[in-house]
Amino acid sequence: MSKTLLIKKKIKQFNKKIKVSGDKSLSIRWVLLASQAIGKSKGYNLLMSEDIVAALEAIKKLGIKVRVHKGYCEIFGNGINGFKYENNLTINAKNSGTLGRLILGLLIKSPKKIKIMGDKSLSKRDFSRVTIPLEKFGAKFYYKIKNKLPLSILGSRSVKGIKYLENKGSAQCKSSVMLAALNASGTTSIKAKKSRNHSELLFKYLKIPTKIKRTKKYDFIEIKQPKKIRAFNYQIPGDISSSAFFIVLTTLANNSKLLIKNVNINPSRTGVITILKKMGAKISLKNKKNYRGEEIADIVIKSSNNLKAINCPSKLNSSAIDEFLIIFLVAAKAKGISYFKDISELNQKESPRLEWGSKILNMMGIKTELTKHSIKIYGQPYLEIKKSIIIKNYLKDHRIFMMSTIAALTCGGQWKIHDKDSINSSFPDFLKIIKKIGNK
Ligand code: S3P
């Protein structure tokens, strides 16, 4: 199979119904929490992408039995801090920042050194954002290159709750400390800038003693060490971040309609819907329901030929953090100049996404003004690309690949997009679904 995707034609008008794979954040959290429960937990519709397979491999190396079946997965937890493993253990978090950072929280009591490594992209990302708070619990970290993987962690015997201020709006940092709190006697208090709250909802559902007070900008979370976590079954809903590519595909296509079934619409994740609606996209939510605190709905999208620029309020940044690349594409086709600010965190992702987003738009003939923390996009509603565009050397960032594919299918031109296998980290079915939508 060629590793390069060639696209020479725009997608034709469509009216389709699809289902996207399970949510990545919830899948990783389910794997890690089930590993701390006592007995057999079953996860349905688990995302079977490379990030999650890496999570399953990691807990297996830590002595947890895992069985993968068609449609579901079983994890046989050994209880909190119940990992059993040999000396000189290495865990490979591959491309997953969420796995690499969250699992450290579960290892703060590990009596033997454990090495954590990752792929080229993950090895460029900052780990001090989690090791600094985890050091406060008494864990020790050893880096070869400052703040970068590979690192080794050595836990502490006695761990007490800490006070922690999470000021980046990072759910990975918050969740890493929340998982560490399972091992800490007494209370761990976290003041966290708003970010996705899946860990909090799971803690509540599992009856882990957790108090949450919400203010406009911060959440105050208090966790008391639980005696144990019961095994639990969980049905993972569809991923809004994967859905976002199809929301934009439909928005920018000609006279088309799409229904996406059973997607997680947790308000801490739906910034993309709010932003695109403000820009004139036609998106509605049907069959809303609540599953263990998580909101779920079917999403209906219709094409829109009247998109307008946005001055995006920064308060929406955290709930759209993984969707900015694809939102930039809508800004490229909107009337007027869009402005996105305070988004330097985008350069901390699988690739420096703010830079890459701007670079791809420039290749498409769109003018941008870029700073370290903002971008202005000069939209061209009648943009028709005529030239060839090659996308490569982007650290195999799955979302760069998917954004480029949607750009090719909606804006024209001849595109050659390298490293097709990048989609395997979050959304192996992406191209299959594109085919299904494109087939008559
Ligand atoms: C995630 C949090 C976000 C997001 C990532 C998944 C999570 O990262 O970008 O894809 O599951 O907690 P940050 O917490 O670094 O913003």
Short mmCIF file of C-alpha atoms and ligand atoms in Angstrom, two decimals:
data_model
loop_
_atom_site.label_atom_id
_atom_site.label_comp_id
_atom_site.label_asym_id
_atom_site.label_seq_id
_atom_site.Cartn_x
_atom_site.Cartn_y
_atom_site.Cartn_z
CA MET A 1 0.00 0.00 0.00
CA SER A 2 1.36 3.39 -0.98
CA LYS A 3 2.12 5.65 1.93
CA THR A 4 1.13 8.72 -0.05
CA LEU A 5 -2.41 9.91 -0.66
CA LEU A 6 -3.11 11.56 -4.01
CA ILE A 7 -6.24 13.68 -4.40
CA LYS A 8 -7.03 15.36 -7.73
CA LYS A 9 -10.75 15.96 -7.50
CA LYS A 10 -13.12 17.61 -5.09
CA ILE A 11 -15.73 15.46 -3.37
CA LYS A 12 -19.09 15.24 -5.16
CA GLN A 13 -22.39 16.17 -3.56
CA PHE A 14 -23.40 13.61 -0.87
CA ASN A 15 -26.12 12.73 1.61
CA LYS A 16 -24.79 10.09 4.02
CA LYS A 17 -24.95 8.63 7.51
CA ILE A 18 -21.72 7.62 9.31
CA LYS A 19 -20.37 6.52 12.67
CA VAL A 20 -16.91 7.57 13.88
CA SER A 21 -14.60 5.54 16.14
CA GLY A 22 -14.59 5.73 19.95
CA ASP A 23 -13.32 8.85 21.71
CA LYS A 24 -9.54 8.83 22.22
CA SER A 25 -9.48 10.66 25.58
CA LEU A 26 -12.16 8.40 27.06
CA SER A 27 -10.55 5.25 25.64
CA ILE A 28 -7.18 5.98 27.28
CA ARG A 29 -8.81 6.98 30.56
CA TRP A 30 -10.90 3.80 30.60
CA VAL A 31 -7.78 1.64 30.03
CA LEU A 32 -5.82 3.36 32.80
CA LEU A 33 -8.64 3.42 35.35
CA ALA A 34 -9.68 -0.18 34.62
CA SER A 35 -6.06 -1.16 35.35
CA GLN A 36 -6.49 0.29 38.87
CA ALA A 37 -9.86 -1.36 39.52
CA ILE A 38 -10.30 -4.73 41.15
CA GLY A 39 -11.38 -7.46 38.73
CA LYS A 40 -12.75 -7.55 35.22
CA SER A 41 -13.83 -4.37 33.41
CA LYS A 42 -15.24 -4.41 29.88
CA GLY A 43 -14.84 -1.52 27.43
CA TYR A 44 -17.09 -1.40 24.37
CA ASN A 45 -16.34 0.56 21.19
CA LEU A 46 -12.83 1.24 22.47
CA LEU A 47 -10.81 3.16 19.88
CA MET A 48 -8.36 0.57 18.53
CA SER A 49 -5.80 3.07 17.26
CA GLU A 50 -2.03 3.01 17.89
CA ASP A 51 -2.37 5.35 20.91
CA ILE A 52 -4.77 2.98 22.65
CA VAL A 53 -2.86 -0.16 21.64
CA ALA A 54 0.19 1.51 23.23
CA ALA A 55 -1.87 2.06 26.42
CA LEU A 56 -2.94 -1.61 26.45
CA GLU A 57 0.68 -2.72 25.86
CA ALA A 58 1.82 -0.44 28.69
CA ILE A 59 -0.54 -1.91 31.29
CA LYS A 60 0.25 -5.45 30.07
CA LYS A 61 3.93 -4.76 30.75
CA LEU A 62 2.87 -3.60 34.21
CA GLY A 63 1.36 -7.02 34.91
CA ILE A 64 -2.28 -6.39 33.98
CA LYS A 65 -4.15 -9.03 31.98
CA VAL A 66 -5.83 -7.67 28.85
CA ARG A 67 -8.06 -9.50 26.36
CA VAL A 68 -9.09 -7.83 23.12
CA HIS A 69 -12.24 -9.20 21.46
CA LYS A 70 -14.19 -8.03 18.43
CA GLY A 71 -16.18 -4.99 19.62
CA TYR A 72 -14.96 -5.02 23.21
CA CYS A 73 -11.92 -5.32 25.43
CA GLU A 74 -11.48 -6.84 28.89
CA ILE A 75 -9.03 -5.59 31.50
CA PHE A 76 -8.38 -7.51 34.71
CA GLY A 77 -7.26 -4.83 37.19
CA ASN A 78 -5.07 -5.54 40.23
CA GLY A 79 -6.27 -2.59 42.31
CA ILE A 80 -4.67 0.77 43.00
CA ASN A 81 -0.87 0.60 42.66
CA GLY A 82 -1.26 -3.11 41.90
CA PHE A 83 1.25 -3.16 39.07
CA LYS A 84 3.77 -6.04 39.03
CA TYR A 85 6.80 -5.88 36.79
CA GLU A 86 10.44 -6.81 36.24
CA ASN A 87 13.50 -4.58 36.69
CA ASN A 88 14.49 -2.26 33.83
CA LEU A 89 11.01 -1.93 32.42
CA THR A 90 10.52 0.36 29.40
CA ILE A 91 7.11 1.66 28.38
CA ASN A 92 6.71 3.04 24.86
CA ALA A 93 4.01 5.72 24.71
CA LYS A 94 4.62 5.95 20.92
CA ASN A 95 2.84 9.10 19.61
CA SER A 96 0.55 9.62 22.60
CA GLY A 97 1.09 12.62 24.89
CA THR A 98 -2.03 11.62 26.80
CA LEU A 99 -0.69 8.13 27.54
CA GLY A 100 2.85 9.32 28.33
CA ARG A 101 1.67 12.00 30.71
CA LEU A 102 -1.28 10.26 32.37
CA ILE A 103 0.49 6.98 33.08
CA LEU A 104 3.19 8.81 35.06
CA GLY A 105 0.48 9.70 37.58
CA LEU A 106 -0.13 6.00 38.20
CA LEU A 107 3.58 5.32 38.74
CA ILE A 108 4.41 7.75 41.54
CA LYS A 109 4.75 4.85 43.99
CA SER A 110 6.68 2.51 41.68
CA PRO A 111 9.48 0.93 43.74
CA LYS A 112 11.67 0.30 40.67
CA LYS A 113 12.77 2.72 38.00
CA ILE A 114 10.60 2.66 34.88
CA LYS A 115 11.66 4.22 31.60
CA ILE A 116 9.12 6.01 29.42
CA MET A 117 9.91 6.63 25.78
CA GLY A 118 8.01 7.84 22.72
CA ASP A 119 8.29 8.33 18.97
CA LYS A 120 10.08 11.23 17.27
CA SER A 121 7.12 13.60 17.69
CA LEU A 122 6.49 12.77 21.37
CA SER A 123 10.22 13.06 22.12
CA LYS A 124 10.09 16.72 21.08
CA ARG A 125 7.27 17.55 23.54
CA ASP A 126 7.59 19.01 27.03
CA PHE A 127 7.23 16.62 29.96
CA SER A 128 8.19 19.04 32.76
CA ARG A 129 4.55 20.16 32.73
CA VAL A 130 3.69 16.86 34.45
CA THR A 131 6.94 15.92 36.16
CA ILE A 132 7.06 19.21 38.14
CA PRO A 133 3.73 18.57 39.90
CA LEU A 134 4.43 14.82 40.23
CA GLU A 135 7.75 15.60 41.96
CA LYS A 136 5.71 17.33 44.67
CA PHE A 137 4.27 13.89 45.52
CA GLY A 138 7.85 12.68 46.07
CA ALA A 139 8.44 10.87 42.76
CA LYS A 140 11.88 11.31 41.16
CA PHE A 141 12.49 11.89 37.45
CA TYR A 142 15.64 11.36 35.43
CA TYR A 143 15.98 12.97 32.01
CA LYS A 144 18.74 12.52 29.42
CA ILE A 145 17.67 15.68 27.58
CA LYS A 146 16.04 18.31 29.76
CA ASN A 147 12.25 17.88 30.01
CA LYS A 148 12.08 15.52 27.03
CA LEU A 149 11.50 11.78 26.63
CA PRO A 150 12.99 9.33 27.28
CA LEU A 151 12.73 9.80 31.03
CA SER A 152 12.80 7.45 34.00
CA ILE A 153 10.52 7.63 37.00
CA LEU A 154 11.23 6.27 40.47
CA GLY A 155 8.32 6.39 42.86
CA SER A 156 8.26 7.30 46.52
CA ARG A 157 7.19 4.95 49.31
CA SER A 158 5.00 7.32 51.18
CA VAL A 159 2.95 9.73 49.15
CA LYS A 160 0.78 12.50 50.56
CA GLY A 161 -1.79 14.65 48.77
CA ILE A 162 -0.56 17.93 47.27
CA LYS A 163 -1.94 21.31 46.28
CA TYR A 164 -1.55 22.02 42.57
CA LEU A 165 -2.31 24.97 40.32
CA GLU A 166 -2.86 23.94 36.69
CA ASN A 167 -2.64 27.15 34.72
CA LYS A 168 -2.31 26.08 31.06
CA GLY A 169 -5.79 24.65 30.64
CA SER A 170 -4.24 21.23 30.06
CA ALA A 171 -6.42 18.20 30.77
CA GLN A 172 -3.37 15.98 30.50
CA CYS A 173 -1.64 17.79 33.39
CA LYS A 174 -4.80 17.88 35.48
CA SER A 175 -5.56 14.20 34.83
CA SER A 176 -2.01 13.06 35.54
CA VAL A 177 -2.24 14.67 38.99
CA MET A 178 -5.76 13.26 39.50
CA LEU A 179 -4.47 9.73 38.81
CA ALA A 180 -1.54 10.33 41.16
CA ALA A 181 -4.07 11.34 43.85
CA LEU A 182 -5.35 7.73 43.82
CA ASN A 183 -1.99 6.80 45.39
CA ALA A 184 -1.72 9.72 47.82
CA SER A 185 -2.92 9.62 51.40
CA GLY A 186 -5.17 12.48 52.50
CA THR A 187 -6.50 15.03 50.04
CA THR A 188 -5.14 16.35 46.75
CA SER A 189 -6.45 19.82 45.85
CA ILE A 190 -6.27 21.05 42.27
CA LYS A 191 -7.10 24.50 40.97
CA ALA A 192 -7.31 23.97 37.21
CA LYS A 193 -7.96 26.32 34.34
CA LYS A 194 -10.91 24.97 32.32
CA SER A 195 -10.14 21.90 30.20
CA ARG A 196 -11.90 18.69 29.19
CA ASN A 197 -13.44 17.05 32.25
CA HIS A 198 -13.66 13.34 31.35
CA SER A 199 -11.46 12.33 34.28
CA GLU A 200 -13.68 14.18 36.75
CA LEU A 201 -16.84 12.53 35.35
CA LEU A 202 -15.25 9.08 35.53
CA PHE A 203 -14.01 9.67 39.10
CA LYS A 204 -17.54 10.69 40.11
CA TYR A 205 -19.08 7.68 38.36
CA LEU A 206 -16.60 5.37 40.11
CA LYS A 207 -17.43 6.94 43.48
CA ILE A 208 -13.85 8.05 44.05
CA PRO A 209 -14.35 10.76 46.71
CA THR A 210 -14.15 13.86 44.51
CA LYS A 211 -15.51 17.34 45.19
CA ILE A 212 -15.71 19.83 42.34
CA LYS A 213 -16.46 23.54 42.54
CA ARG A 214 -16.70 25.40 39.26
CA THR A 215 -16.04 29.07 38.72
CA LYS A 216 -15.96 30.91 35.39
CA LYS A 217 -12.28 30.33 34.67
CA TYR A 218 -11.14 27.63 37.10
CA ASP A 219 -12.37 24.33 38.49
CA PHE A 220 -11.46 23.45 42.09
CA ILE A 221 -11.09 19.69 42.46
CA GLU A 222 -10.53 17.86 45.75
CA ILE A 223 -9.76 14.16 45.71
CA LYS A 224 -9.52 11.93 48.78
CA GLN A 225 -7.65 8.68 48.38
CA PRO A 226 -10.19 5.92 47.70
CA LYS A 227 -9.88 2.53 49.40
CA LYS A 228 -10.50 0.78 46.11
CA ILE A 229 -11.99 1.20 42.66
CA ARG A 230 -14.66 -1.22 41.51
CA ALA A 231 -14.39 -2.83 38.08
CA PHE A 232 -16.63 -1.11 35.54
CA ASN A 233 -18.02 -1.60 32.07
CA TYR A 234 -18.06 1.38 29.75
CA GLN A 235 -19.48 2.09 26.30
CA ILE A 236 -17.22 4.63 24.62
CA PRO A 237 -19.08 7.20 22.48
CA GLY A 238 -17.86 8.54 19.14
CA ASP A 239 -15.03 11.08 19.11
CA ILE A 240 -15.99 14.73 18.44
CA SER A 241 -12.39 15.44 17.38
CA SER A 242 -12.63 12.80 14.63
CA SER A 243 -16.15 13.99 13.73
CA ALA A 244 -14.84 17.54 13.28
CA PHE A 245 -13.13 16.60 9.99
CA PHE A 246 -16.45 15.40 8.55
CA ILE A 247 -18.33 18.38 9.98
CA VAL A 248 -15.98 20.62 7.99
CA LEU A 249 -16.01 18.36 4.91
CA THR A 250 -19.81 18.72 4.77
CA THR A 251 -19.80 22.43 5.60
CA LEU A 252 -17.42 23.18 2.72
CA ALA A 253 -18.82 20.64 0.21
CA ASN A 254 -21.41 21.48 -2.39
CA ASN A 255 -25.06 21.05 -1.37
CA SER A 256 -24.44 18.03 0.89
CA LYS A 257 -25.74 16.58 4.13
CA LEU A 258 -24.25 14.26 6.76
CA LEU A 259 -25.51 12.54 9.89
CA ILE A 260 -22.90 11.39 12.43
CA LYS A 261 -24.35 8.97 14.96
CA ASN A 262 -23.64 8.82 18.68
CA VAL A 263 -20.92 11.41 19.28
CA ASN A 264 -19.64 12.62 22.65
CA ILE A 265 -20.75 16.25 22.96
CA ASN A 266 -19.34 16.97 26.41
CA PRO A 267 -19.44 20.82 26.55
CA SER A 268 -15.72 20.87 27.42
CA ARG A 269 -15.11 19.42 23.91
CA THR A 270 -17.63 21.14 21.65
CA GLY A 271 -15.85 24.44 20.98
CA VAL A 272 -15.63 23.41 17.32
CA ILE A 273 -19.43 23.37 17.03
CA THR A 274 -19.81 26.74 18.78
CA ILE A 275 -17.11 28.37 16.64
CA LEU A 276 -18.32 26.95 13.31
CA LYS A 277 -21.93 27.90 14.07
CA LYS A 278 -20.81 31.48 14.78
CA MET A 279 -19.14 31.40 11.35
CA GLY A 280 -22.39 30.35 9.69
CA ALA A 281 -22.09 26.55 9.58
CA LYS A 282 -25.35 24.59 9.68
CA ILE A 283 -24.96 22.09 12.50
CA SER A 284 -27.69 20.64 14.70
CA LEU A 285 -27.76 18.07 17.50
CA LYS A 286 -30.41 15.33 17.68
CA ASN A 287 -31.28 12.49 20.08
CA LYS A 288 -29.39 13.97 23.01
CA LYS A 289 -28.77 11.62 25.92
CA ASN A 290 -26.62 11.34 29.00
CA TYR A 291 -24.32 8.38 29.65
CA ARG A 292 -22.57 8.31 33.03
CA GLY A 293 -22.27 12.08 33.03
CA GLU A 294 -21.14 12.35 29.40
CA GLU A 295 -23.48 13.99 26.90
CA ILE A 296 -24.01 12.19 23.61
CA ALA A 297 -25.92 13.16 20.45
CA ASP A 298 -26.26 12.61 16.71
CA ILE A 299 -24.82 15.50 14.69
CA VAL A 300 -26.51 16.71 11.51
CA ILE A 301 -24.52 18.96 9.15
CA LYS A 302 -25.59 20.72 5.95
CA SER A 303 -23.31 22.54 3.53
CA SER A 304 -23.11 26.27 3.90
CA ASN A 305 -22.16 28.78 1.21
CA ASN A 306 -22.36 31.81 3.43
CA LEU A 307 -19.47 31.54 5.89
CA LYS A 308 -18.18 34.59 7.70
CA ALA A 309 -14.93 35.34 9.53
CA ILE A 310 -14.67 35.11 13.33
CA ASN A 311 -12.78 36.97 16.03
CA CYS A 312 -12.61 33.84 18.13
CA PRO A 313 -13.12 34.43 21.87
CA SER A 314 -10.19 32.87 23.80
CA LYS A 315 -12.61 31.35 26.28
CA LEU A 316 -13.46 28.81 23.56
CA ASN A 317 -9.82 27.78 23.03
CA SER A 318 -9.65 24.88 25.45
CA SER A 319 -12.87 23.25 24.25
CA ALA A 320 -11.63 23.37 20.63
CA ILE A 321 -7.94 22.73 21.28
CA ASP A 322 -7.61 19.74 18.93
CA GLU A 323 -9.83 21.24 16.22
CA PHE A 324 -8.07 24.49 15.32
CA LEU A 325 -6.38 23.13 12.20
CA ILE A 326 -9.70 22.18 10.68
CA ILE A 327 -11.33 25.42 11.91
CA PHE A 328 -8.53 27.36 10.13
CA LEU A 329 -9.65 25.70 6.91
CA VAL A 330 -13.17 27.06 7.36
CA ALA A 331 -11.67 30.50 8.06
CA ALA A 332 -9.80 30.18 4.73
CA LYS A 333 -13.17 29.90 2.94
CA ALA A 334 -15.02 32.49 5.02
CA LYS A 335 -15.70 36.10 4.08
CA GLY A 336 -13.39 38.48 5.97
CA ILE A 337 -10.38 38.21 8.26
CA SER A 338 -10.56 35.68 11.10
CA TYR A 339 -8.51 36.11 14.24
CA PHE A 340 -7.54 33.36 16.71
CA LYS A 341 -5.56 34.47 19.78
CA ASP A 342 -3.88 33.00 22.88
CA ILE A 343 -3.35 29.69 21.11
CA SER A 344 0.39 29.13 21.67
CA GLU A 345 -0.54 25.72 23.17
CA LEU A 346 -1.13 24.57 19.57
CA ASN A 347 2.62 24.54 19.07
CA GLN A 348 2.91 22.00 21.93
CA LYS A 349 0.97 19.30 20.07
CA GLU A 350 2.08 16.35 17.89
CA SER A 351 3.64 18.96 15.57
CA PRO A 352 3.87 22.75 15.98
CA ARG A 353 0.31 23.06 14.69
CA LEU A 354 -0.05 26.81 14.68
CA GLU A 355 2.96 27.05 12.35
CA TRP A 356 1.85 24.12 10.21
CA GLY A 357 -1.74 25.37 9.94
CA SER A 358 -0.43 28.70 8.65
CA LYS A 359 2.04 26.99 6.29
CA ILE A 360 -0.66 24.84 4.67
CA LEU A 361 -3.00 27.80 4.22
CA ASN A 362 -0.15 29.74 2.57
CA MET A 363 0.47 26.81 0.19
CA MET A 364 -3.22 27.05 -0.71
CA GLY A 365 -2.81 30.74 -1.56
CA ILE A 366 -4.36 32.09 1.64
CA LYS A 367 -2.67 35.03 3.37
CA THR A 368 -2.02 34.65 7.11
CA GLU A 369 -0.38 36.76 9.80
CA LEU A 370 1.26 34.58 12.38
CA THR A 371 2.69 35.36 15.82
CA LYS A 372 3.80 32.93 18.54
CA HIS A 373 0.32 32.92 20.02
CA SER A 374 -2.10 34.08 17.32
CA ILE A 375 -3.06 33.87 13.69
CA LYS A 376 -5.03 36.10 11.32
CA ILE A 377 -6.51 34.35 8.30
CA TYR A 378 -7.60 36.31 5.23
CA GLY A 379 -10.52 34.29 3.91
CA GLN A 380 -11.33 33.73 0.22
CA PRO A 381 -14.92 32.42 -0.12
CA TYR A 382 -14.39 31.65 -3.85
CA LEU A 383 -11.00 29.98 -3.43
CA GLU A 384 -10.34 27.39 -6.18
CA ILE A 385 -6.86 25.87 -6.01
CA LYS A 386 -5.39 25.05 -9.41
CA LYS A 387 -1.83 24.07 -8.54
CA SER A 388 -0.06 21.06 -6.99
CA ILE A 389 0.50 20.91 -3.26
CA ILE A 390 2.79 18.48 -1.44
CA ILE A 391 2.46 17.93 2.30
CA LYS A 392 5.40 16.13 3.94
CA ASN A 393 7.81 16.19 6.90
CA TYR A 394 5.08 17.15 9.34
CA LEU A 395 6.18 14.74 12.10
CA LYS A 396 3.36 12.42 11.01
CA ASP A 397 0.86 14.55 12.90
CA HIS A 398 -2.44 12.74 12.27
CA ARG A 399 -4.47 15.94 12.34
CA ILE A 400 -2.23 17.63 9.72
CA PHE A 401 -2.85 14.67 7.43
CA MET A 402 -6.62 14.78 7.95
CA MET A 403 -6.86 18.57 7.59
CA SER A 404 -4.91 18.38 4.32
CA THR A 405 -7.22 15.65 3.02
CA ILE A 406 -10.31 17.73 3.75
CA ALA A 407 -8.68 20.80 2.15
CA ALA A 408 -7.95 18.77 -1.00
CA LEU A 409 -11.50 17.43 -1.18
CA THR A 410 -13.12 20.84 -0.80
CA CYS A 411 -10.77 23.43 -2.33
CA GLY A 412 -9.43 21.69 -5.45
CA GLY A 413 -5.85 21.36 -6.72
CA GLN A 414 -3.64 18.29 -7.00
CA TRP A 415 -2.55 17.15 -3.57
CA LYS A 416 0.13 14.68 -2.62
CA ILE A 417 -0.08 14.02 1.10
CA HIS A 418 2.71 11.89 2.53
CA ASP A 419 2.62 9.47 5.48
CA LYS A 420 -0.88 8.07 5.19
CA ASP A 421 -0.17 5.82 8.19
CA SER A 422 -0.17 8.88 10.49
CA ILE A 423 -3.95 8.44 10.84
CA ASN A 424 -3.36 5.20 12.74
CA SER A 425 -2.54 7.05 15.95
CA SER A 426 -6.07 8.44 16.39
CA PHE A 427 -8.37 7.42 13.54
CA PRO A 428 -7.42 4.37 11.44
CA ASP A 429 -10.88 4.36 9.75
CA PHE A 430 -10.58 7.96 8.49
CA LEU A 431 -9.93 7.15 4.81
CA LYS A 432 -12.48 4.30 4.77
CA ILE A 433 -15.17 6.74 5.91
CA ILE A 434 -14.05 9.33 3.32
CA LYS A 435 -14.48 6.63 0.66
CA LYS A 436 -17.94 5.74 1.97
CA ILE A 437 -19.00 9.40 1.84
CA GLY A 438 -17.50 9.86 -1.67
CA ASN A 439 -19.05 6.72 -3.20
CA LYS A 440 -22.34 7.14 -4.98
C1 S3P B 1 -6.11 15.43 25.93
C2 S3P B 1 -5.89 16.74 26.25
C3 S3P B 1 -5.40 17.75 25.30
C4 S3P B 1 -5.56 17.29 23.85
C5 S3P B 1 -5.13 15.87 23.66
C6 S3P B 1 -5.93 14.93 24.55
C7 S3P B 1 -6.59 14.50 26.97
O1 S3P B 1 -4.03 18.01 25.53
O2 S3P B 1 -4.83 18.13 23.00
O3 S3P B 1 -5.32 15.48 22.30
O4 S3P B 1 -7.10 13.42 26.64
O5 S3P B 1 -6.46 14.83 28.15
P1 S3P B 1 -3.56 19.07 26.65
O6 S3P B 1 -4.06 18.60 27.93
O7 S3P B 1 -2.07 19.08 26.57
O8 S3P B 1 -4.16 20.39 26.20
#
